[in-house]
Amino acid sequence: MSNSSSITQFLLLAFTDTRELQLLHFWLFLGIYLAALLGNGLIITTIACDQHLHTPMYFFLLNLALLDMGCISITVPKSMANSLWDTRVISFAGCAAQVFCVFFLLGAEYFLLTVMSYDRYVAICKPLHYGTLLGSRACVHMAAAAWATGFLGALLHTANTFSLPLCKGNALDQFFCEIPQILKLSCSDASLREVGLLIFGASTFFLCFVFIVLSYVQILRAVLRIPSEQGRHKAFSTCLPHLAVVFLFLSTAIFSYLKPPSISSPSLDLVVSVLYSVVPPAVNPLIYSMRNQELKDALWKLMP
C-alpha cells in the first residue's frame, strides 16, 4: 500500500488534451493574470503614493490587493506552464506549498473582508468615533490578525492533510492542489483531526458571515435615516464595492464547496474553481475603482 511519503508528484486536471486549446488556455490565463497584476498593482501604488488615501478604508483595500495578487500568482502561472509544456505534473512539495498558500491567502482575504465590513459600519453608523475606533494602530492590528489567522489555519490544515496516508493514486480532479481533492486520495475517510479542523473552520466562516450581514443591516438602517438623497447616495457608494466583492467571493466559494454531489463533474468543478480562484483577483480592482472617484483622481495624478 502506498502512502503520502512514497508519492513524489501529483497530476493536475488538464483543461483540455487538444494542443491548440492548450495554447488558447495559456494565452487566456496570461491575459487574465497580467490584468490582475496591473489592476492590483495600480491600486497598491496609488494608495501608497497618495497621502489623501492614507485612511483605514484604503489601508484595508491595499491589503486586499496584496492578497489578490498573491492568490492568483499561486495557481495561474503553474496552470499556464502546464498548458504551455503539455504536462500535468506538480511535485509533492510544490503541491503542499500551493495548498498552504491558497488556503492562507483566501482565508486571510475572507477575514480582511470581515474587517472591512466593520470599517464601513463604524464610518456610517458611528462617524464621530471613527478616528478613535479605527486609529492607525488598530487598523494595523486588525489587518495583522486577518493575515495571522489565515496563516495559522493554512498551517494546521496543510500539515494535517499531508500527514494522511494516500493510496488512491496521485491524480487530482482540479487544475491546482486543494485540500478536498487530496482527501479523496486518502486510504480512509478524513481523520478525526481533519473533521475537527473542518468543523472549526466552518464555524469561523459562519461567524464572520453573520458579522458581515449584521454590519450591513445596521448600515442599511443608518443610511435610510439620512435625510438628504445625496447623503444616502454617497453612503451607499462607499459600501457597494465592498458588498460586491464579498458577494463575488462568497457566492463562488460556497457554490464550489457546497454544490450537490448530483451535479458535480470534473468539468463543472473546473469552471467553478476558476470562478472563485481566478476571477475575483482580476475583477476586484475594477469593482473598487469604477465607482470610487477619489481613487480614480489619485490614479490620474500618478500618470505622467
mmCIF file of C-alpha atoms in Angstrom:
data_model
loop_
_atom_site.group_PDB
_atom_site.id
_atom_site.type_symbol
_atom_site.label_atom_id
_atom_site.label_comp_id
_atom_site.label_asym_id
_atom_site.label_seq_id
_atom_site.Cartn_x
_atom_site.Cartn_y
_atom_site.Cartn_z
ATOM 1 C CA MET A 1 0.000 0.000 0.000
ATOM 2 C CA SER A 2 1.424 3.384 -0.998
ATOM 3 C CA ASN A 3 1.197 6.403 1.212
ATOM 4 C CA SER A 4 1.949 10.078 1.019
ATOM 5 C CA SER A 5 5.650 9.538 1.685
ATOM 6 C CA SER A 6 6.011 7.399 -1.472
ATOM 7 C CA ILE A 7 4.247 9.924 -3.710
ATOM 8 C CA THR A 8 6.735 12.307 -5.272
ATOM 9 C CA GLN A 9 4.340 14.152 -7.588
ATOM 10 C CA PHE A 10 0.674 14.739 -8.354
ATOM 11 C CA LEU A 11 -1.153 15.006 -11.668
ATOM 12 C CA LEU A 12 -3.369 18.054 -12.035
ATOM 13 C CA LEU A 13 -6.532 18.097 -14.117
ATOM 14 C CA ALA A 14 -5.858 19.466 -17.589
ATOM 15 C CA PHE A 15 -8.307 21.905 -19.163
ATOM 16 C CA THR A 16 -8.017 20.074 -22.478
ATOM 17 C CA ASP A 17 -5.914 17.482 -24.320
ATOM 18 C CA THR A 18 -6.037 19.353 -27.631
ATOM 19 C CA ARG A 19 -2.798 21.238 -28.292
ATOM 20 C CA GLU A 20 -4.485 24.260 -29.886
ATOM 21 C CA LEU A 21 -6.879 24.611 -26.961
ATOM 22 C CA GLN A 22 -3.987 24.243 -24.520
ATOM 23 C CA LEU A 23 -2.294 27.217 -26.138
ATOM 24 C CA LEU A 24 -5.578 29.129 -26.093
ATOM 25 C CA HIS A 25 -5.865 28.402 -22.376
ATOM 26 C CA PHE A 26 -2.302 29.652 -21.878
ATOM 27 C CA TRP A 27 -2.944 32.976 -23.639
ATOM 28 C CA LEU A 28 -6.322 33.455 -21.944
ATOM 29 C CA PHE A 29 -4.864 32.881 -18.476
ATOM 30 C CA LEU A 30 -1.880 35.069 -19.331
ATOM 31 C CA GLY A 31 -4.228 37.936 -20.221
ATOM 32 C CA ILE A 32 -6.246 37.495 -17.005
ATOM 33 C CA TYR A 33 -3.077 37.213 -14.925
ATOM 34 C CA LEU A 34 -1.490 40.352 -16.371
ATOM 35 C CA ALA A 35 -4.767 42.260 -15.948
ATOM 36 C CA ALA A 36 -4.953 41.189 -12.294
ATOM 37 C CA LEU A 37 -1.329 42.183 -11.647
ATOM 38 C CA LEU A 38 -1.823 45.536 -13.377
ATOM 39 C CA GLY A 39 -5.107 46.365 -11.635
ATOM 40 C CA ASN A 40 -3.995 45.384 -8.148
ATOM 41 C CA GLY A 41 -0.539 46.867 -8.682
ATOM 42 C CA LEU A 42 -2.057 50.234 -9.646
ATOM 43 C CA ILE A 43 -4.269 50.208 -6.552
ATOM 44 C CA ILE A 44 -1.301 49.428 -4.277
ATOM 45 C CA THR A 45 0.891 52.083 -5.894
ATOM 46 C CA THR A 46 -1.834 54.739 -5.884
ATOM 47 C CA ILE A 47 -2.730 54.216 -2.221
ATOM 48 C CA ALA A 48 0.917 54.084 -1.152
ATOM 49 C CA CYS A 49 1.871 57.268 -3.029
ATOM 50 C CA ASP A 50 -1.138 59.498 -2.335
ATOM 51 C CA GLN A 51 -1.266 60.946 1.177
ATOM 52 C CA HIS A 52 -5.011 61.647 0.848
ATOM 53 C CA LEU A 53 -5.643 57.913 0.616
ATOM 54 C CA HIS A 54 -3.862 57.057 3.862
ATOM 55 C CA THR A 55 -7.131 56.255 5.612
ATOM 56 C CA PRO A 56 -8.415 52.999 7.158
ATOM 57 C CA MET A 57 -10.626 52.130 4.172
ATOM 58 C CA TYR A 58 -7.770 52.428 1.674
ATOM 59 C CA PHE A 59 -5.303 50.748 4.029
ATOM 60 C CA PHE A 60 -7.540 47.675 4.084
ATOM 61 C CA LEU A 61 -8.026 47.937 0.315
ATOM 62 C CA LEU A 62 -4.244 47.903 -0.138
ATOM 63 C CA ASN A 63 -4.073 44.701 1.913
ATOM 64 C CA LEU A 64 -6.863 43.191 -0.184
ATOM 65 C CA ALA A 65 -4.969 43.990 -3.385
ATOM 66 C CA LEU A 66 -1.827 42.341 -1.974
ATOM 67 C CA LEU A 67 -3.805 39.201 -1.121
ATOM 68 C CA ASP A 68 -5.419 39.117 -4.576
ATOM 69 C CA MET A 69 -2.043 39.415 -6.300
ATOM 70 C CA GLY A 70 -0.661 36.596 -4.186
ATOM 71 C CA CYS A 71 -3.699 34.345 -4.652
ATOM 72 C CA ILE A 72 -3.741 34.491 -8.446
ATOM 73 C CA SER A 73 0.050 34.120 -8.570
ATOM 74 C CA ILE A 74 -0.145 30.793 -6.731
ATOM 75 C CA THR A 75 -2.467 28.982 -9.143
ATOM 76 C CA VAL A 76 -2.437 30.619 -12.576
ATOM 77 C CA PRO A 77 1.306 30.594 -13.528
ATOM 78 C CA LYS A 78 1.620 26.863 -12.792
ATOM 79 C CA SER A 79 -1.501 26.100 -14.834
ATOM 80 C CA MET A 80 -0.158 28.249 -17.681
ATOM 81 C CA ALA A 81 3.187 26.447 -17.593
ATOM 82 C CA ASN A 82 1.491 23.037 -17.673
ATOM 83 C CA SER A 83 -0.572 24.034 -20.717
ATOM 84 C CA LEU A 84 2.449 25.516 -22.479
ATOM 85 C CA TRP A 85 4.640 22.454 -21.915
ATOM 86 C CA ASP A 86 1.773 19.925 -22.259
ATOM 87 C CA THR A 87 2.192 18.393 -18.825
ATOM 88 C CA ARG A 88 0.051 17.840 -15.723
ATOM 89 C CA VAL A 89 2.793 17.266 -13.164
ATOM 90 C CA ILE A 90 3.315 19.132 -9.905
ATOM 91 C CA SER A 91 5.825 17.954 -7.312
ATOM 92 C CA PHE A 92 4.762 16.806 -3.852
ATOM 93 C CA ALA A 93 6.487 19.797 -2.245
ATOM 94 C CA GLY A 94 5.016 22.145 -4.854
ATOM 95 C CA CYS A 95 1.536 20.771 -4.200
ATOM 96 C CA ALA A 96 1.927 21.186 -0.441
ATOM 97 C CA ALA A 97 3.157 24.756 -0.935
ATOM 98 C CA GLN A 98 0.230 25.508 -3.240
ATOM 99 C CA VAL A 99 -2.306 24.118 -0.755
ATOM 100 C CA PHE A 100 -0.792 26.173 2.046
ATOM 101 C CA CYS A 101 -0.615 29.417 0.075
ATOM 102 C CA VAL A 102 -4.118 29.149 -1.415
ATOM 103 C CA PHE A 103 -5.674 28.375 1.975
ATOM 104 C CA PHE A 104 -3.608 31.102 3.651
ATOM 105 C CA LEU A 105 -4.412 33.847 1.146
ATOM 106 C CA LEU A 106 -8.105 33.002 0.675
ATOM 107 C CA GLY A 107 -8.585 32.658 4.431
ATOM 108 C CA ALA A 108 -6.813 35.948 5.128
ATOM 109 C CA GLU A 109 -8.896 37.638 2.413
ATOM 110 C CA TYR A 110 -12.149 36.462 3.976
ATOM 111 C CA PHE A 111 -11.120 37.718 7.414
ATOM 112 C CA LEU A 112 -9.990 41.003 5.851
ATOM 113 C CA LEU A 113 -13.368 41.410 4.124
ATOM 114 C CA THR A 114 -14.959 40.925 7.551
ATOM 115 C CA VAL A 115 -12.733 43.665 8.984
ATOM 116 C CA MET A 116 -13.636 45.922 6.041
ATOM 117 C CA SER A 117 -17.333 45.491 6.823
ATOM 118 C CA TYR A 118 -16.577 46.713 10.361
ATOM 119 C CA ASP A 119 -14.780 49.715 8.855
ATOM 120 C CA ARG A 120 -17.854 50.620 6.803
ATOM 121 C CA TYR A 121 -20.106 50.088 9.841
ATOM 122 C CA VAL A 122 -18.088 52.482 12.003
ATOM 123 C CA ALA A 123 -17.765 55.054 9.195
ATOM 124 C CA ILE A 124 -21.529 55.232 8.636
ATOM 125 C CA CYS A 125 -23.076 54.281 11.976
ATOM 126 C CA LYS A 126 -20.506 55.830 14.349
ATOM 127 C CA PRO A 127 -18.773 58.559 12.321
ATOM 128 C CA LEU A 128 -17.849 60.633 15.387
ATOM 129 C CA HIS A 129 -15.894 57.695 16.825
ATOM 130 C CA TYR A 130 -14.243 56.692 13.532
ATOM 131 C CA GLY A 131 -10.826 58.133 14.375
ATOM 132 C CA THR A 132 -10.868 56.552 17.823
ATOM 133 C CA LEU A 133 -12.097 53.075 16.894
ATOM 134 C CA LEU A 134 -10.051 52.854 13.706
ATOM 135 C CA GLY A 135 -6.804 54.586 14.513
ATOM 136 C CA SER A 136 -3.628 53.624 12.696
ATOM 137 C CA ARG A 137 -2.561 51.162 15.390
ATOM 138 C CA ALA A 138 -5.998 49.495 15.489
ATOM 139 C CA CYS A 139 -6.009 49.148 11.685
ATOM 140 C CA VAL A 140 -2.567 47.541 11.663
ATOM 141 C CA HIS A 141 -3.609 45.144 14.419
ATOM 142 C CA MET A 142 -6.808 44.120 12.601
ATOM 143 C CA ALA A 143 -5.027 43.603 9.280
ATOM 144 C CA ALA A 144 -2.261 41.630 11.002
ATOM 145 C CA ALA A 145 -4.892 39.495 12.751
ATOM 146 C CA ALA A 146 -6.502 38.682 9.381
ATOM 147 C CA TRP A 147 -3.149 37.640 7.879
ATOM 148 C CA ALA A 148 -2.134 35.691 11.007
ATOM 149 C CA THR A 149 -5.461 33.838 11.235
ATOM 150 C CA GLY A 150 -5.227 32.815 7.589
ATOM 151 C CA PHE A 151 -1.626 31.685 8.117
ATOM 152 C CA LEU A 152 -2.451 29.607 11.199
ATOM 153 C CA GLY A 153 -5.450 27.939 9.562
ATOM 154 C CA ALA A 154 -3.427 27.114 6.459
ATOM 155 C CA LEU A 155 -0.588 25.694 8.538
ATOM 156 C CA LEU A 156 -2.887 23.403 10.529
ATOM 157 C CA HIS A 157 -4.882 22.156 7.530
ATOM 158 C CA THR A 158 -1.836 21.633 5.297
ATOM 159 C CA ALA A 159 0.161 19.782 7.941
ATOM 160 C CA ASN A 160 -2.788 17.537 8.760
ATOM 161 C CA THR A 161 -3.755 16.859 5.121
ATOM 162 C CA PHE A 162 -0.277 15.797 4.036
ATOM 163 C CA SER A 163 0.196 13.622 7.116
ATOM 164 C CA LEU A 164 -2.676 11.360 5.965
ATOM 165 C CA PRO A 165 -1.757 8.147 4.100
ATOM 166 C CA LEU A 166 -2.563 8.433 0.382
ATOM 167 C CA CYS A 167 -3.170 5.205 -1.516
ATOM 168 C CA LYS A 168 -5.700 6.052 -4.250
ATOM 169 C CA GLY A 169 -3.276 7.263 -6.872
ATOM 170 C CA ASN A 170 -1.939 10.755 -7.426
ATOM 171 C CA ALA A 171 -4.413 12.292 -9.907
ATOM 172 C CA LEU A 172 -6.299 15.376 -8.713
ATOM 173 C CA ASP A 173 -9.577 16.496 -10.308
ATOM 174 C CA GLN A 174 -8.551 20.151 -10.152
ATOM 175 C CA PHE A 175 -6.179 22.489 -12.006
ATOM 176 C CA PHE A 176 -4.430 23.348 -8.723
ATOM 177 C CA CYS A 177 -3.869 21.491 -5.458
ATOM 178 C CA GLU A 178 -6.625 21.897 -2.902
ATOM 179 C CA ILE A 179 -7.459 20.004 0.270
ATOM 180 C CA PRO A 180 -10.795 18.344 -0.751
ATOM 181 C CA GLN A 181 -9.163 16.774 -3.822
ATOM 182 C CA ILE A 182 -6.203 15.442 -1.818
ATOM 183 C CA LEU A 183 -8.520 13.989 0.844
ATOM 184 C CA LYS A 184 -10.146 11.910 -1.927
ATOM 185 C CA LEU A 185 -6.811 10.103 -2.312
ATOM 186 C CA SER A 186 -6.656 9.141 1.351
ATOM 187 C CA CYS A 187 -6.761 5.448 2.265
ATOM 188 C CA SER A 188 -9.616 6.106 4.673
ATOM 189 C CA ASP A 189 -12.121 8.793 5.476
ATOM 190 C CA ALA A 190 -10.737 12.094 6.717
ATOM 191 C CA SER A 191 -9.173 11.642 10.105
ATOM 192 C CA LEU A 192 -10.828 12.879 13.273
ATOM 193 C CA ARG A 193 -8.323 15.724 13.350
ATOM 194 C CA GLU A 194 -9.351 16.885 9.877
ATOM 195 C CA VAL A 195 -13.044 16.646 10.745
ATOM 196 C CA GLY A 196 -12.382 18.747 13.844
ATOM 197 C CA LEU A 197 -10.458 21.330 11.810
ATOM 198 C CA LEU A 198 -13.224 21.450 9.205
ATOM 199 C CA ILE A 199 -15.885 21.987 11.876
ATOM 200 C CA PHE A 200 -13.810 24.743 13.455
ATOM 201 C CA GLY A 201 -13.191 26.342 10.056
ATOM 202 C CA ALA A 202 -16.884 26.164 9.119
ATOM 203 C CA SER A 203 -17.871 27.707 12.464
ATOM 204 C CA THR A 204 -15.400 30.560 11.981
ATOM 205 C CA PHE A 205 -16.639 31.077 8.415
ATOM 206 C CA PHE A 206 -20.243 31.228 9.627
ATOM 207 C CA LEU A 207 -19.458 33.676 12.435
ATOM 208 C CA CYS A 208 -17.685 36.010 10.016
ATOM 209 C CA PHE A 209 -20.626 35.744 7.617
ATOM 210 C CA VAL A 210 -23.082 36.613 10.392
ATOM 211 C CA PHE A 211 -20.895 39.567 11.397
ATOM 212 C CA ILE A 212 -20.858 40.894 7.816
ATOM 213 C CA VAL A 213 -24.634 40.505 7.477
ATOM 214 C CA LEU A 214 -25.338 42.215 10.812
ATOM 215 C CA SER A 215 -22.944 45.042 9.931
ATOM 216 C CA TYR A 216 -24.786 45.730 6.699
ATOM 217 C CA VAL A 217 -28.185 45.514 8.357
ATOM 218 C CA GLN A 218 -27.064 48.283 10.723
ATOM 219 C CA ILE A 219 -25.536 50.228 7.819
ATOM 220 C CA LEU A 220 -28.764 49.993 5.823
ATOM 221 C CA ARG A 221 -30.811 51.220 8.763
ATOM 222 C CA ALA A 222 -28.431 54.149 9.298
ATOM 223 C CA VAL A 223 -28.379 55.094 5.614
ATOM 224 C CA LEU A 224 -32.173 55.096 5.349
ATOM 225 C CA ARG A 225 -32.280 57.609 8.214
ATOM 226 C CA ILE A 226 -30.076 60.091 6.319
ATOM 227 C CA PRO A 227 -32.419 62.947 5.294
ATOM 228 C CA SER A 228 -30.785 64.030 2.029
ATOM 229 C CA GLU A 229 -30.799 61.867 -1.079
ATOM 230 C CA GLN A 230 -27.236 62.972 -1.880
ATOM 231 C CA GLY A 231 -26.075 61.827 1.556
ATOM 232 C CA ARG A 232 -27.729 58.437 1.125
ATOM 233 C CA HIS A 233 -26.181 58.038 -2.325
ATOM 234 C CA LYS A 234 -22.702 58.883 -1.009
ATOM 235 C CA ALA A 235 -23.037 56.416 1.875
ATOM 236 C CA PHE A 236 -24.247 53.642 -0.421
ATOM 237 C CA SER A 237 -21.454 54.334 -2.928
ATOM 238 C CA THR A 238 -18.793 53.699 -0.272
ATOM 239 C CA CYS A 239 -20.372 50.364 0.647
ATOM 240 C CA LEU A 240 -21.375 48.923 -2.729
ATOM 241 C CA PRO A 241 -17.845 47.979 -3.910
ATOM 242 C CA HIS A 242 -17.118 46.080 -0.703
ATOM 243 C CA LEU A 243 -20.529 44.418 -0.782
ATOM 244 C CA ALA A 244 -19.990 43.372 -4.415
ATOM 245 C CA VAL A 245 -16.568 41.886 -3.615
ATOM 246 C CA VAL A 246 -17.988 39.991 -0.625
ATOM 247 C CA PHE A 247 -20.840 38.615 -2.745
ATOM 248 C CA LEU A 248 -18.476 37.533 -5.531
ATOM 249 C CA PHE A 249 -16.102 35.875 -3.062
ATOM 250 C CA LEU A 250 -18.761 34.060 -1.031
ATOM 251 C CA SER A 251 -21.075 33.008 -3.869
ATOM 252 C CA THR A 252 -18.331 31.331 -5.902
ATOM 253 C CA ALA A 253 -16.633 29.723 -2.891
ATOM 254 C CA ILE A 254 -19.874 28.447 -1.337
ATOM 255 C CA PHE A 255 -21.119 27.013 -4.629
ATOM 256 C CA SER A 256 -17.775 25.332 -5.210
ATOM 257 C CA TYR A 257 -17.717 23.553 -1.862
ATOM 258 C CA LEU A 258 -21.421 23.081 -1.100
ATOM 259 C CA LYS A 259 -22.910 22.246 -4.507
ATOM 260 C CA PRO A 260 -24.952 18.986 -4.559
ATOM 261 C CA PRO A 261 -22.919 15.885 -5.488
ATOM 262 C CA SER A 262 -25.561 15.053 -8.111
ATOM 263 C CA ILE A 263 -24.472 17.989 -10.285
ATOM 264 C CA SER A 264 -20.764 17.606 -9.608
ATOM 265 C CA SER A 265 -18.478 16.738 -12.508
ATOM 266 C CA PRO A 266 -14.797 17.382 -13.315
ATOM 267 C CA SER A 267 -15.685 19.959 -15.977
ATOM 268 C CA LEU A 268 -18.121 21.841 -13.701
ATOM 269 C CA ASP A 269 -15.657 21.712 -10.800
ATOM 270 C CA LEU A 270 -13.020 23.157 -13.107
ATOM 271 C CA VAL A 271 -15.226 26.065 -14.178
ATOM 272 C CA VAL A 272 -16.331 26.835 -10.625
ATOM 273 C CA SER A 273 -12.753 26.718 -9.314
ATOM 274 C CA VAL A 274 -11.767 29.294 -11.929
ATOM 275 C CA LEU A 275 -14.663 31.484 -10.787
ATOM 276 C CA TYR A 276 -13.552 31.586 -7.152
ATOM 277 C CA SER A 277 -9.761 31.469 -7.521
ATOM 278 C CA VAL A 278 -9.068 33.430 -10.729
ATOM 279 C CA VAL A 279 -11.961 35.794 -11.439
ATOM 280 C CA PRO A 280 -12.171 37.736 -8.104
ATOM 281 C CA PRO A 281 -8.489 38.839 -8.042
ATOM 282 C CA ALA A 282 -8.857 40.122 -11.621
ATOM 283 C CA VAL A 283 -12.258 41.777 -11.134
ATOM 284 C CA ASN A 284 -11.839 43.301 -7.650
ATOM 285 C CA PRO A 285 -9.709 46.269 -8.853
ATOM 286 C CA LEU A 286 -12.423 47.148 -11.379
ATOM 287 C CA ILE A 287 -15.153 46.913 -8.745
ATOM 288 C CA TYR A 288 -13.321 49.231 -6.362
ATOM 289 C CA SER A 289 -12.172 51.762 -8.946
ATOM 290 C CA MET A 290 -15.278 52.139 -11.121
ATOM 291 C CA ARG A 291 -17.429 53.953 -8.523
ATOM 292 C CA ASN A 292 -14.593 55.480 -6.481
ATOM 293 C CA GLN A 293 -13.894 58.987 -7.808
ATOM 294 C CA GLU A 294 -11.304 59.645 -5.115
ATOM 295 C CA LEU A 295 -9.261 56.619 -6.161
ATOM 296 C CA LYS A 296 -9.595 57.471 -9.866
ATOM 297 C CA ASP A 297 -8.463 61.055 -9.278
ATOM 298 C CA ALA A 298 -5.417 59.863 -7.337
ATOM 299 C CA LEU A 299 -4.606 57.389 -10.113
ATOM 300 C CA TRP A 300 -4.737 60.102 -12.788
ATOM 301 C CA LYS A 301 -2.351 62.226 -10.714
ATOM 302 C CA LEU A 302 0.230 59.446 -10.913
ATOM 303 C CA MET A 303 0.042 59.351 -14.684
ATOM 304 C CA PRO A 304 2.897 61.276 -16.378
#
